[in-house]
Amino acid sequence: MIGGQPQDIIFTSGGTESNNLVIHSVLQHFHKAHTSEGDAAERRLLGEGAMPHFITCTVEHDSIRLPLEHLVEEQVAAVTFVPVSKVNGQAEADDILAAIRPATCLVTIMLANNETGVIMPIPELGRRVAALNQQRVASGLPRILLHTDAAQALGKRRVDVRDLGVDFLTIVGHKLYGPRIGALYVRGLGERTPLYPMLFGGGQERGFRPGTENTPMIAGLGKAAELVTENCEAYEAHMRAVRDYLEARLVAEFNKKIHFNSQFPGTERLPNTCNFSIRGPQLQGRLVLAQCRTLLASVGAACHSDQGDRPSPVLLSCGIPADVARNALRLSVGRSTTQAEVDLVVQDLKQAVARLEGQA
């Protein structure tokens, strides 16, 4: 499914654990390299007591953002949160490379955003970090590792770690119609790319992630991956066609009141994601959904479901005005979604909006 080797896969409980395991491992590796066990030349170049530096962007999942913020609070690492472009919604490679320091040890950028569906330029980033690493190694600086959280992209578009050029890639089962289990791809696990366990116990998963394996869930993830490998293009084409039909129907019903929050000129996005707002002072996303009789959807990411009427930080980072972002709805189509179901949903939204506007 991802073009890697079987020996480079570690099974985890989910995406949150996989992401935390990457951050933990890179932090441990940096400290190990800068103790008496490590490279003396590297220590001289970075200075004694150098603090590891991580780079990410402002629209990452909480399982990346919160662990990195915790490291900053504990004063054990420095982190740069690169803003995404308000023109294309992407974390641009130029901005990421401009943030690199001598002590930079990890760049972690999601493959596709979970709220907007915007595809990040990971292949370009992989090529440029690889070229930079050649210069860094030649000058005695540590190699920068590259991680992408591919949870949202897998099952919706082809993903190949060789094209991406990443050292770590996070896999989440339920995002590709599999069970709620995760995995982590590590290029050249334990040899080329370091991995340090967060748990210690029975030695399962070669000691990198001990604990009795959940065999049925792993088998289910394997079957889901097999189906993606065989059918990805068909899944992608179907979802794109239905999503595009949805957006055309929204325009037809709501005309200029519709604002698409996930459409950026010249930027690729996932085929299933439609993030939009229906403009109006009483049409906050939460209120619209409460009036719907058929539609089940969200106003943003599940990990931000405690934010009430506050607009999505992801949309604000992408330059969406606060009054528009507050009205946002995120609809996702699936492998079996039909145009008839889209028609039902759009009619449901139309009636919900009419009820809210009638109350004003």
mmCIF file of N, CA, C and O in Angstrom, residues 10-67:
data_model
loop_
_atom_site.group_PDB
_atom_site.id
_atom_site.type_symbol
_atom_site.label_atom_id
_atom_site.label_comp_id
_atom_site.label_asym_id
_atom_site.label_seq_id
_atom_site.Cartn_x
_atom_site.Cartn_y
_atom_site.Cartn_z
ATOM 1 N N ILE A 10 5.915 -1.111 12.167
ATOM 2 C CA ILE A 10 5.642 -1.404 13.569
ATOM 3 C C ILE A 10 4.160 -1.139 13.812
ATOM 4 O O ILE A 10 3.645 -0.084 13.420
ATOM 5 N N PHE A 11 3.459 -2.062 14.449
ATOM 6 C CA PHE A 11 2.044 -1.869 14.751
ATOM 7 C C PHE A 11 1.889 -1.139 16.083
ATOM 8 O O PHE A 11 2.605 -1.421 17.051
ATOM 9 N N THR A 12 0.945 -0.206 16.114
ATOM 10 C CA THR A 12 0.686 0.601 17.302
ATOM 11 C C THR A 12 -0.811 0.617 17.568
ATOM 12 O O THR A 12 -1.596 0.048 16.817
ATOM 13 N N SER A 13 -1.202 1.347 18.613
ATOM 14 C CA SER A 13 -2.633 1.421 18.943
ATOM 15 C C SER A 13 -3.386 2.377 18.035
ATOM 16 O O SER A 13 -4.610 2.340 17.958
ATOM 17 N N GLY A 14 -2.669 3.288 17.352
ATOM 18 C CA GLY A 14 -3.335 4.252 16.490
ATOM 19 C C GLY A 14 -2.386 5.366 16.091
ATOM 20 O O GLY A 14 -1.185 5.341 16.405
ATOM 21 N N GLY A 15 -2.940 6.369 15.417
ATOM 22 C CA GLY A 15 -2.126 7.462 14.925
ATOM 23 C C GLY A 15 -1.480 8.285 16.028
ATOM 24 O O GLY A 15 -0.339 8.742 15.897
ATOM 25 N N THR A 16 -2.196 8.494 17.127
ATOM 26 C CA THR A 16 -1.645 9.289 18.225
ATOM 27 C C THR A 16 -0.384 8.639 18.779
ATOM 28 O O THR A 16 0.629 9.312 19.008
ATOM 29 N N GLU A 17 -0.435 7.332 18.981
ATOM 30 C CA GLU A 17 0.758 6.642 19.485
ATOM 31 C C GLU A 17 1.890 6.691 18.461
ATOM 32 O O GLU A 17 3.054 6.938 18.819
ATOM 33 N N SER A 18 1.577 6.468 17.196
ATOM 34 C CA SER A 18 2.620 6.499 16.160
ATOM 35 C C SER A 18 3.309 7.861 16.127
ATOM 36 O O SER A 18 4.546 7.951 16.076
ATOM 37 N N ASN A 19 2.518 8.936 16.156
ATOM 38 C CA ASN A 19 3.102 10.271 16.116
ATOM 39 C C ASN A 19 3.950 10.560 17.347
ATOM 40 O O ASN A 19 5.045 11.129 17.250
ATOM 41 N N ASN A 20 3.442 10.172 18.516
ATOM 42 C CA ASN A 20 4.211 10.374 19.741
ATOM 43 C C ASN A 20 5.497 9.557 19.743
ATOM 44 O O ASN A 20 6.527 10.012 20.244
ATOM 45 N N LEU A 21 5.442 8.352 19.168
ATOM 46 C CA LEU A 21 6.620 7.490 19.116
ATOM 47 C C LEU A 21 7.722 8.113 18.259
ATOM 48 O O LEU A 21 8.906 8.030 18.598
ATOM 49 N N VAL A 22 7.338 8.756 17.168
ATOM 50 C CA VAL A 22 8.325 9.436 16.315
ATOM 51 C C VAL A 22 9.001 10.558 17.089
ATOM 52 O O VAL A 22 10.236 10.669 17.114
ATOM 53 N N ILE A 23 8.209 11.408 17.717
ATOM 54 C CA ILE A 23 8.771 12.558 18.447
ATOM 55 C C ILE A 23 9.661 12.079 19.585
ATOM 56 O O ILE A 23 10.777 12.583 19.780
ATOM 57 N N HIS A 24 9.187 11.099 20.341
ATOM 58 C CA HIS A 24 9.974 10.521 21.438
ATOM 59 C C HIS A 24 11.300 9.961 20.928
ATOM 60 O O HIS A 24 12.361 10.201 21.528
ATOM 61 N N SER A 25 11.247 9.238 19.820
ATOM 62 C CA SER A 25 12.465 8.587 19.301
ATOM 63 C C SER A 25 13.500 9.604 18.845
ATOM 64 O O SER A 25 14.695 9.460 19.114
ATOM 65 N N VAL A 26 13.047 10.635 18.150
ATOM 66 C CA VAL A 26 13.993 11.633 17.650
ATOM 67 C C VAL A 26 14.605 12.408 18.798
ATOM 68 O O VAL A 26 15.808 12.716 18.795
ATOM 69 N N LEU A 27 13.801 12.711 19.818
ATOM 70 C CA LEU A 27 14.329 13.394 21.006
ATOM 71 C C LEU A 27 15.381 12.524 21.697
ATOM 72 O O LEU A 27 16.479 13.000 22.050
ATOM 73 N N GLN A 28 15.081 11.244 21.879
ATOM 74 C CA GLN A 28 16.027 10.329 22.520
ATOM 75 C C GLN A 28 17.308 10.211 21.705
ATOM 76 O O GLN A 28 18.412 10.202 22.256
ATOM 77 N N HIS A 29 17.154 10.108 20.395
ATOM 78 C CA HIS A 29 18.321 9.949 19.527
ATOM 79 C C HIS A 29 19.221 11.179 19.588
ATOM 80 O O HIS A 29 20.449 11.060 19.623
ATOM 81 N N PHE A 30 18.609 12.353 19.604
ATOM 82 C CA PHE A 30 19.402 13.585 19.693
ATOM 83 C C PHE A 30 20.208 13.603 20.988
ATOM 84 O O PHE A 30 21.411 13.893 20.986
ATOM 85 N N HIS A 31 19.558 13.291 22.106
ATOM 86 C CA HIS A 31 20.261 13.334 23.389
ATOM 87 C C HIS A 31 21.358 12.278 23.454
ATOM 88 O O HIS A 31 22.443 12.530 23.990
ATOM 89 N N LYS A 32 21.084 11.116 22.888
ATOM 90 C CA LYS A 32 22.092 10.055 22.899
ATOM 91 C C LYS A 32 23.311 10.460 22.077
ATOM 92 O O LYS A 32 24.454 10.169 22.450
ATOM 93 N N ALA A 33 23.072 11.162 20.975
ATOM 94 C CA ALA A 33 24.170 11.609 20.112
ATOM 95 C C ALA A 33 24.978 12.733 20.743
ATOM 96 O O ALA A 33 26.097 13.010 20.308
ATOM 97 N N HIS A 34 24.420 13.383 21.764
ATOM 98 C CA HIS A 34 25.117 14.507 22.378
ATOM 99 C C HIS A 34 25.494 14.235 23.824
ATOM 100 O O HIS A 34 25.624 15.138 24.638
ATOM 101 N N THR A 35 25.694 12.951 24.133
ATOM 102 C CA THR A 35 26.259 12.550 25.420
ATOM 103 C C THR A 35 27.620 11.942 25.138
ATOM 104 O O THR A 35 28.124 11.978 24.013
ATOM 105 N N SER A 36 28.190 11.345 26.125
ATOM 106 C CA SER A 36 29.522 10.737 25.952
ATOM 107 C C SER A 36 29.489 9.611 24.933
ATOM 108 O O SER A 36 30.528 9.269 24.351
ATOM 109 N N GLU A 37 28.285 9.038 24.699
ATOM 110 C CA GLU A 37 28.187 7.953 23.718
ATOM 111 C C GLU A 37 28.207 8.480 22.289
ATOM 112 O O GLU A 37 28.433 7.752 21.342
ATOM 113 N N GLY A 38 27.883 9.767 22.120
ATOM 114 C CA GLY A 38 27.665 10.304 20.789
ATOM 115 C C GLY A 38 28.922 10.783 20.105
ATOM 116 O O GLY A 38 30.047 10.523 20.521
ATOM 117 N N ASP A 39 28.696 11.523 19.030
ATOM 118 C CA ASP A 39 29.756 12.016 18.164
ATOM 119 C C ASP A 39 30.338 13.307 18.738
ATOM 120 O O ASP A 39 29.638 14.323 18.840
ATOM 121 N N ALA A 40 31.624 13.286 19.075
ATOM 122 C CA ALA A 40 32.251 14.464 19.693
ATOM 123 C C ALA A 40 32.288 15.648 18.740
ATOM 124 O O ALA A 40 32.116 16.801 19.152
ATOM 125 N N ALA A 41 32.484 15.390 17.439
ATOM 126 C CA ALA A 41 32.530 16.486 16.455
ATOM 127 C C ALA A 41 31.177 17.180 16.369
ATOM 128 O O ALA A 41 31.099 18.410 16.297
ATOM 129 N N GLU A 42 30.086 16.383 16.387
ATOM 130 C CA GLU A 42 28.748 16.972 16.367
ATOM 131 C C GLU A 42 28.537 17.848 17.590
ATOM 132 O O GLU A 42 27.982 18.940 17.510
ATOM 133 N N ARG A 43 28.983 17.379 18.753
ATOM 134 C CA ARG A 43 28.788 18.147 19.976
ATOM 135 C C ARG A 43 29.521 19.476 19.906
ATOM 136 O O ARG A 43 29.026 20.497 20.363
ATOM 137 N N ARG A 44 30.696 19.461 19.315
ATOM 138 C CA ARG A 44 31.448 20.716 19.200
ATOM 139 C C ARG A 44 30.738 21.693 18.269
ATOM 140 O O ARG A 44 30.675 22.890 18.543
ATOM 141 N N LEU A 45 30.196 21.185 17.157
ATOM 142 C CA LEU A 45 29.523 22.063 16.206
ATOM 143 C C LEU A 45 28.243 22.673 16.788
ATOM 144 O O LEU A 45 27.941 23.852 16.567
ATOM 145 N N LEU A 46 27.493 21.867 17.537
ATOM 146 C CA LEU A 46 26.227 22.342 18.080
ATOM 147 C C LEU A 46 26.392 23.038 19.420
ATOM 148 O O LEU A 46 25.526 23.811 19.832
ATOM 149 N N GLY A 47 27.499 22.774 20.091
ATOM 150 C CA GLY A 47 27.725 23.356 21.411
ATOM 151 C C GLY A 47 27.223 22.435 22.500
ATOM 152 O O GLY A 47 26.225 21.736 22.344
ATOM 153 N N GLU A 48 27.922 22.430 23.623
ATOM 154 C CA GLU A 48 27.493 21.604 24.747
ATOM 155 C C GLU A 48 26.124 22.069 25.237
ATOM 156 O O GLU A 48 25.839 23.264 25.307
ATOM 157 N N GLY A 49 25.280 21.111 25.550
ATOM 158 C CA GLY A 49 23.948 21.447 26.046
ATOM 159 C C GLY A 49 22.990 21.940 24.983
ATOM 160 O O GLY A 49 21.978 22.576 25.301
ATOM 161 N N ALA A 50 23.313 21.694 23.720
ATOM 162 C CA ALA A 50 22.430 22.141 22.637
ATOM 163 C C ALA A 50 21.050 21.510 22.780
ATOM 164 O O ALA A 50 20.907 20.353 23.166
ATOM 165 N N MET A 51 20.029 22.289 22.465
ATOM 166 C CA MET A 51 18.646 21.825 22.582
ATOM 167 C C MET A 51 18.141 21.356 21.220
ATOM 168 O O MET A 51 18.295 22.064 20.226
ATOM 169 N N PRO A 52 17.542 20.165 21.146
ATOM 170 C CA PRO A 52 17.023 19.687 19.855
ATOM 171 C C PRO A 52 15.931 20.616 19.336
ATOM 172 O O PRO A 52 15.147 21.180 20.107
ATOM 173 N N HIS A 53 15.873 20.745 18.011
ATOM 174 C CA HIS A 53 14.923 21.652 17.371
ATOM 175 C C HIS A 53 14.036 20.862 16.423
ATOM 176 O O HIS A 53 14.524 20.090 15.591
ATOM 177 N N PHE A 54 12.721 21.052 16.565
ATOM 178 C CA PHE A 54 11.721 20.394 15.732
ATOM 179 C C PHE A 54 11.018 21.453 14.883
ATOM 180 O O PHE A 54 10.818 22.585 15.330
ATOM 181 N N ILE A 55 10.612 21.044 13.678
ATOM 182 C CA ILE A 55 9.843 21.927 12.801
ATOM 183 C C ILE A 55 8.544 21.233 12.420
ATOM 184 O O ILE A 55 8.542 20.062 12.017
ATOM 185 N N THR A 56 7.435 21.956 12.561
ATOM 186 C CA THR A 56 6.138 21.456 12.116
ATOM 187 C C THR A 56 5.367 22.645 11.563
ATOM 188 O O THR A 56 5.934 23.711 11.344
ATOM 189 N N CYS A 57 4.069 22.484 11.326
ATOM 190 C CA CYS A 57 3.284 23.614 10.803
ATOM 191 C C CYS A 57 2.069 23.862 11.680
ATOM 192 O O CYS A 57 1.770 23.096 12.598
ATOM 193 N N THR A 58 1.361 24.927 11.399
ATOM 194 C CA THR A 58 0.294 25.403 12.278
ATOM 195 C C THR A 58 -1.032 24.674 12.103
ATOM 196 O O THR A 58 -1.986 24.989 12.822
ATOM 197 N N VAL A 59 -1.119 23.710 11.194
ATOM 198 C CA VAL A 59 -2.397 23.018 10.974
ATOM 199 C C VAL A 59 -2.280 21.522 11.251
ATOM 200 O O VAL A 59 -3.104 20.729 10.773
ATOM 201 N N GLU A 60 -1.305 21.120 12.040
ATOM 202 C CA GLU A 60 -1.125 19.695 12.337
ATOM 203 C C GLU A 60 -2.197 19.181 13.287
ATOM 204 O O GLU A 60 -2.830 19.937 14.036
ATOM 205 N N HIS A 61 -2.347 17.876 13.295
ATOM 206 C CA HIS A 61 -3.225 17.193 14.243
ATOM 207 C C HIS A 61 -2.687 17.403 15.665
ATOM 208 O O HIS A 61 -1.485 17.594 15.871
ATOM 209 N N ASP A 62 -3.597 17.359 16.646
ATOM 210 C CA ASP A 62 -3.191 17.572 18.034
ATOM 211 C C ASP A 62 -2.156 16.564 18.516
ATOM 212 O O ASP A 62 -1.400 16.845 19.455
ATOM 213 N N SER A 63 -2.112 15.368 17.908
ATOM 214 C CA SER A 63 -1.143 14.364 18.352
ATOM 215 C C SER A 63 0.273 14.690 17.893
ATOM 216 O O SER A 63 1.228 14.011 18.288
ATOM 217 N N ILE A 64 0.428 15.718 17.088
ATOM 218 C CA ILE A 64 1.743 16.299 16.791
ATOM 219 C C ILE A 64 1.920 17.590 17.578
ATOM 220 O O ILE A 64 2.933 17.798 18.269
ATOM 221 N N ARG A 65 0.941 18.462 17.509
ATOM 222 C CA ARG A 65 1.066 19.787 18.133
ATOM 223 C C ARG A 65 1.254 19.702 19.644
ATOM 224 O O ARG A 65 2.169 20.339 20.212
ATOM 225 N N LEU A 66 0.416 18.940 20.325
ATOM 226 C CA LEU A 66 0.458 18.915 21.783
ATOM 227 C C LEU A 66 1.739 18.291 22.344
ATOM 228 O O LEU A 66 2.318 18.844 23.294
ATOM 229 N N PRO A 67 2.237 17.162 21.816
ATOM 230 C CA PRO A 67 3.524 16.658 22.322
ATOM 231 C C PRO A 67 4.666 17.653 22.134
ATOM 232 O O PRO A 67 5.533 17.792 23.013
#
